GROMACS .gro file of N, CA and C in nm:
model
  246
    1LEU      N    1   0.082  -0.121   0.000
    1LEU     CA    2   0.000   0.000   0.000
    1LEU      C    3   0.086   0.127   0.000
    2PRO      N    4   0.192   0.134   0.081
    2PRO     CA    5   0.276   0.254   0.076
    2PRO      C    6   0.334   0.282  -0.062
    3GLU      N    7   0.375   0.175  -0.132
    3GLU     CA    8   0.429   0.192  -0.268
    3GLU      C    9   0.323   0.244  -0.363
    4ILE      N   10   0.202   0.195  -0.351
    4ILE     CA   11   0.091   0.241  -0.436
    4ILE      C   12   0.067   0.389  -0.414
    5ILE      N   13   0.067   0.431  -0.290
    5ILE     CA   14   0.045   0.572  -0.258
    5ILE      C   15   0.163   0.657  -0.303
    6GLU      N   16   0.284   0.611  -0.274
    6GLU     CA   17   0.404   0.687  -0.309
    6GLU      C   18   0.416   0.707  -0.460
    7LYS      N   19   0.391   0.603  -0.536
    7LYS     CA   20   0.405   0.610  -0.682
    7LYS      C   21   0.276   0.651  -0.753
    8LYS      N   22   0.172   0.677  -0.676
    8LYS     CA   23   0.042   0.720  -0.728
    8LYS      C   24  -0.013   0.622  -0.831
    9LEU      N   25   0.003   0.492  -0.803
    9LEU     CA   26  -0.044   0.389  -0.894
    9LEU      C   27  -0.196   0.378  -0.897
   10TYR      N   28  -0.263   0.445  -0.806
   10TYR     CA   29  -0.409   0.445  -0.800
   10TYR      C   30  -0.470   0.541  -0.902
   11LYS      N   31  -0.389   0.623  -0.965
   11LYS     CA   32  -0.441   0.719  -1.063
   11LYS      C   33  -0.441   0.657  -1.202
   12ASP      N   34  -0.544   0.689  -1.277
   12ASP     CA   35  -0.550   0.639  -1.414
   12ASP      C   36  -0.455   0.722  -1.502
   13PRO      N   37  -0.415   0.669  -1.616
   13PRO     CA   38  -0.318   0.738  -1.702
   13PRO      C   39  -0.364   0.877  -1.747
   14LYS      N   40  -0.492   0.894  -1.769
   14LYS     CA   41  -0.544   1.022  -1.815
   14LYS      C   42  -0.525   1.130  -1.708
   15SER      N   43  -0.558   1.097  -1.585
   15SER     CA   44  -0.541   1.192  -1.474
   15SER      C   45  -0.394   1.223  -1.452
   16LEU      N   46  -0.312   1.120  -1.456
   16LEU     CA   47  -0.169   1.139  -1.435
   16LEU      C   48  -0.107   1.224  -1.546
   17PHE      N   49  -0.146   1.198  -1.670
   17PHE     CA   50  -0.091   1.278  -1.781
   17PHE      C   51  -0.135   1.424  -1.769
   18GLN      N   52  -0.258   1.446  -1.729
   18GLN     CA   53  -0.306   1.583  -1.711
   18GLN      C   54  -0.225   1.655  -1.603
   19GLU      N   55  -0.204   1.588  -1.491
   19GLU     CA   56  -0.126   1.648  -1.383
   19GLU      C   57   0.016   1.681  -1.428
   20ARG      N   58   0.079   1.587  -1.496
   20ARG     CA   59   0.217   1.610  -1.542
   20ARG      C   60   0.224   1.723  -1.645
   21ALA      N   61   0.130   1.725  -1.738
   21ALA     CA   62   0.129   1.830  -1.840
   21ALA      C   63   0.111   1.968  -1.776
   22GLN      N   64   0.020   1.977  -1.681
   22GLN     CA   65  -0.003   2.106  -1.615
   22GLN      C   66   0.119   2.147  -1.533
   23GLU      N   67   0.183   2.051  -1.471
   23GLU     CA   68   0.300   2.078  -1.388
   23GLU      C   69   0.421   2.117  -1.472
   24ILE      N   70   0.443   2.046  -1.582
   24ILE     CA   71   0.566   2.062  -1.660
   24ILE      C   72   0.554   2.168  -1.770
   25VAL      N   73   0.444   2.167  -1.846
   25VAL     CA   74   0.431   2.262  -1.957
   25VAL      C   75   0.320   2.364  -1.937
   26MET      N   76   0.256   2.358  -1.820
   26MET     CA   77   0.152   2.455  -1.783
   26MET      C   78   0.033   2.458  -1.879
   27GLN      N   79   0.001   2.342  -1.935
   27GLN     CA   80  -0.115   2.331  -2.025
   27GLN      C   81  -0.192   2.204  -1.992
   28THR      N   82  -0.322   2.211  -2.018
   28THR     CA   83  -0.408   2.094  -1.999
   28THR      C   84  -0.421   2.021  -2.132
   29PRO      N   85  -0.394   1.892  -2.134
   29PRO     CA   86  -0.408   1.816  -2.259
   29PRO      C   87  -0.555   1.805  -2.301
   30THR      N   88  -0.575   1.791  -2.430
   30THR     CA   89  -0.708   1.769  -2.485
   30THR      C   90  -0.705   1.641  -2.568
   31TYR      N   91  -0.823   1.587  -2.591
   31TYR     CA   92  -0.837   1.462  -2.666
   31TYR      C   93  -0.933   1.485  -2.781
   32GLN      N   94  -0.901   1.428  -2.895
   32GLN     CA   95  -0.985   1.444  -3.014
   32GLN      C   96  -0.995   1.310  -3.086
   33VAL      N   97  -1.117   1.274  -3.124
   33VAL     CA   98  -1.138   1.152  -3.201
   33VAL      C   99  -1.080   1.174  -3.341
   34LEU      N  100  -0.988   1.089  -3.379
   34LEU     CA  101  -0.925   1.097  -3.510
   34LEU      C  102  -0.992   1.007  -3.612
   35GLU      N  103  -1.049   0.897  -3.562
   35GLU     CA  104  -1.107   0.799  -3.654
   35GLU      C  105  -1.206   0.709  -3.579
   36GLU      N  106  -1.315   0.677  -3.646
   36GLU     CA  107  -1.412   0.578  -3.597
   36GLU      C  108  -1.430   0.476  -3.707
   37THR      N  109  -1.419   0.349  -3.671
   37THR     CA  110  -1.437   0.243  -3.770
   37THR      C  111  -1.528   0.136  -3.714
   38GLY      N  112  -1.579   0.055  -3.802
   38GLY     CA  113  -1.662  -0.058  -3.761
   38GLY      C  114  -1.809  -0.024  -3.754
   39PRO      N  115  -1.892  -0.128  -3.748
   39PRO     CA  116  -2.036  -0.109  -3.737
   39PRO      C  117  -2.071  -0.053  -3.598
   40ASP      N  118  -2.190   0.003  -3.585
   40ASP     CA  119  -2.231   0.068  -3.461
   40ASP      C  120  -2.217  -0.021  -3.338
   41HIS      N  121  -2.242  -0.148  -3.352
   41HIS     CA  122  -2.236  -0.238  -3.236
   41HIS      C  123  -2.093  -0.284  -3.204
   42MET      N  124  -1.997  -0.251  -3.289
   42MET     CA  125  -1.856  -0.291  -3.267
   42MET      C  126  -1.760  -0.179  -3.308
   43LYS      N  127  -1.789  -0.058  -3.266
   43LYS     CA  128  -1.705   0.058  -3.303
   43LYS      C  129  -1.565   0.045  -3.246
   44LYS      N  130  -1.471   0.096  -3.320
   44LYS     CA  131  -1.332   0.112  -3.276
   44LYS      C  132  -1.299   0.261  -3.291
   45PHE      N  133  -1.234   0.316  -3.190
   45PHE     CA  134  -1.202   0.457  -3.190
   45PHE      C  135  -1.051   0.477  -3.185
   46LYS      N  136  -1.006   0.577  -3.258
   46LYS     CA  137  -0.867   0.621  -3.251
   46LYS      C  138  -0.872   0.766  -3.204
   47VAL      N  139  -0.808   0.793  -3.090
   47VAL     CA  140  -0.814   0.925  -3.027
   47VAL      C  141  -0.673   0.979  -3.014
   48GLY      N  142  -0.656   1.107  -3.048
   48GLY     CA  143  -0.528   1.174  -3.030
   48GLY      C  144  -0.528   1.255  -2.903
   49VAL      N  145  -0.412   1.259  -2.837
   49VAL     CA  146  -0.395   1.345  -2.720
   49VAL      C  147  -0.304   1.460  -2.762
   50PHE      N  148  -0.348   1.581  -2.732
   50PHE     CA  149  -0.280   1.702  -2.775
   50PHE      C  150  -0.240   1.787  -2.655
   51ILE      N  151  -0.129   1.855  -2.669
   51ILE     CA  152  -0.093   1.964  -2.579
   51ILE      C  153  -0.083   2.086  -2.670
   52GLY      N  154  -0.176   2.177  -2.650
   52GLY     CA  155  -0.187   2.289  -2.743
   52GLY      C  156  -0.230   2.235  -2.879
   53GLU      N  157  -0.160   2.275  -2.981
   53GLU     CA  158  -0.190   2.228  -3.117
   53GLU      C  159  -0.112   2.102  -3.154
   54GLU      N  160  -0.018   2.062  -3.068
   54GLU     CA  161   0.071   1.949  -3.099
   54GLU      C  162   0.011   1.816  -3.055
   55ILE      N  163   0.001   1.723  -3.151
   55ILE     CA  164  -0.042   1.588  -3.114
   55ILE      C  165   0.078   1.517  -3.053
   56ILE      N  166   0.055   1.458  -2.937
   56ILE     CA  167   0.162   1.386  -2.869
   56ILE      C  168   0.165   1.242  -2.919
   57THR      N  169   0.050   1.178  -2.920
   57THR     CA  170   0.037   1.041  -2.971
   57THR      C  171  -0.110   1.009  -2.983
   58ASP      N  172  -0.142   0.887  -3.017
   58ASP     CA  173  -0.282   0.845  -3.025
   58ASP      C  174  -0.299   0.710  -2.957
   59GLY      N  175  -0.423   0.675  -2.935
   59GLY     CA  176  -0.456   0.547  -2.874
   59GLY      C  177  -0.583   0.492  -2.936
   60GLU      N  178  -0.599   0.363  -2.926
   60GLU     CA  179  -0.717   0.298  -2.984
   60GLU      C  180  -0.792   0.222  -2.877
   61GLY      N  181  -0.922   0.204  -2.899
   61GLY     CA  182  -1.003   0.128  -2.806
   61GLY      C  183  -1.143   0.107  -2.858
   62SER      N  184  -1.218   0.026  -2.786
   62SER     CA  185  -1.356  -0.003  -2.827
   62SER      C  186  -1.454   0.101  -2.775
   63SER      N  187  -1.403   0.199  -2.700
   63SER     CA  188  -1.483   0.315  -2.658
   63SER      C  189  -1.392   0.437  -2.664
   64LYS      N  190  -1.452   0.555  -2.665
   64LYS     CA  191  -1.371   0.677  -2.665
   64LYS      C  192  -1.286   0.683  -2.538
   65HIS      N  193  -1.347   0.647  -2.427
   65HIS     CA  194  -1.275   0.652  -2.298
   65HIS      C  195  -1.154   0.558  -2.299
   66GLU      N  196  -1.173   0.437  -2.347
   66GLU     CA  197  -1.063   0.341  -2.354
   66GLU      C  198  -0.951   0.393  -2.445
   67ALA      N  199  -0.989   0.452  -2.557
   67ALA     CA  200  -0.889   0.507  -2.649
   67ALA      C  201  -0.814   0.624  -2.585
   68GLU      N  202  -0.885   0.707  -2.509
   68GLU     CA  203  -0.820   0.818  -2.438
   68GLU      C  204  -0.722   0.767  -2.333
   69LEU      N  205  -0.761   0.666  -2.258
   69LEU     CA  206  -0.672   0.608  -2.158
   69LEU      C  207  -0.546   0.551  -2.223
   70ASN      N  208  -0.564   0.481  -2.335
   70ASN     CA  209  -0.450   0.424  -2.406
   70ASN      C  210  -0.359   0.533  -2.461
   71ALA      N  211  -0.418   0.640  -2.513
   71ALA     CA  212  -0.338   0.753  -2.564
   71ALA      C  213  -0.260   0.818  -2.451
   72ALA      N  214  -0.325   0.838  -2.337
   72ALA     CA  215  -0.258   0.900  -2.222
   72ALA      C  216  -0.142   0.813  -2.173
   73GLN      N  217  -0.163   0.681  -2.167
   73GLN     CA  218  -0.056   0.591  -2.124
   73GLN      C  219   0.062   0.598  -2.219
   74LYS      N  220   0.035   0.597  -2.347
   74LYS     CA  221   0.142   0.608  -2.446
   74LYS      C  222   0.215   0.742  -2.434
   75ALA      N  223   0.139   0.848  -2.410
   75ALA     CA  224   0.199   0.982  -2.396
   75ALA      C  225   0.289   0.989  -2.273
   76LEU      N  226   0.244   0.929  -2.162
   76LEU     CA  227   0.327   0.926  -2.041
   76LEU      C  228   0.461   0.856  -2.069
   77GLU      N  229   0.455   0.746  -2.141
   77GLU     CA  230   0.576   0.671  -2.174
   77GLU      C  231   0.664   0.750  -2.271
   78LEU      N  232   0.601   0.809  -2.372
   78LEU     CA  233   0.675   0.886  -2.472
   78LEU      C  234   0.747   1.005  -2.411
   79LYS      N  235   0.679   1.074  -2.320
   79LYS     CA  236   0.736   1.192  -2.254
   79LYS      C  237   0.824   1.156  -2.134
   80ASN      N  238   0.822   1.028  -2.096
   80ASN     CA  239   0.893   0.981  -1.978
   80ASN      C  240   0.847   1.056  -1.854
   81TRP      N  241   0.714   1.069  -1.838
   81TRP     CA  242   0.653   1.142  -1.728
   81TRP      C  243   0.591   1.048  -1.625
   82GLN      N  244   0.624   0.922  -1.627
   82GLN     CA  245   0.559   0.827  -1.537
   82GLN      C  246   0.600   0.845  -1.397
   0.00000   0.00000   0.00000
């Protein structure tokens, strides 16, 4: 439990990326759907995470929320902000 609290492992990637972006670059990240594919009952979403006008990376998922979480996780790794 102390390690979980110390490393903030209880936070989801989206929250953590937002905190790091605000702390480091003083901006709040935004998310934008880049692509939707598949039939209505089996949609796949590709979402980009942006800081300002710059796309940091994208993520995919079966819901917009899942795609945003995946994009945020990739962005944390890419920026080495974990």
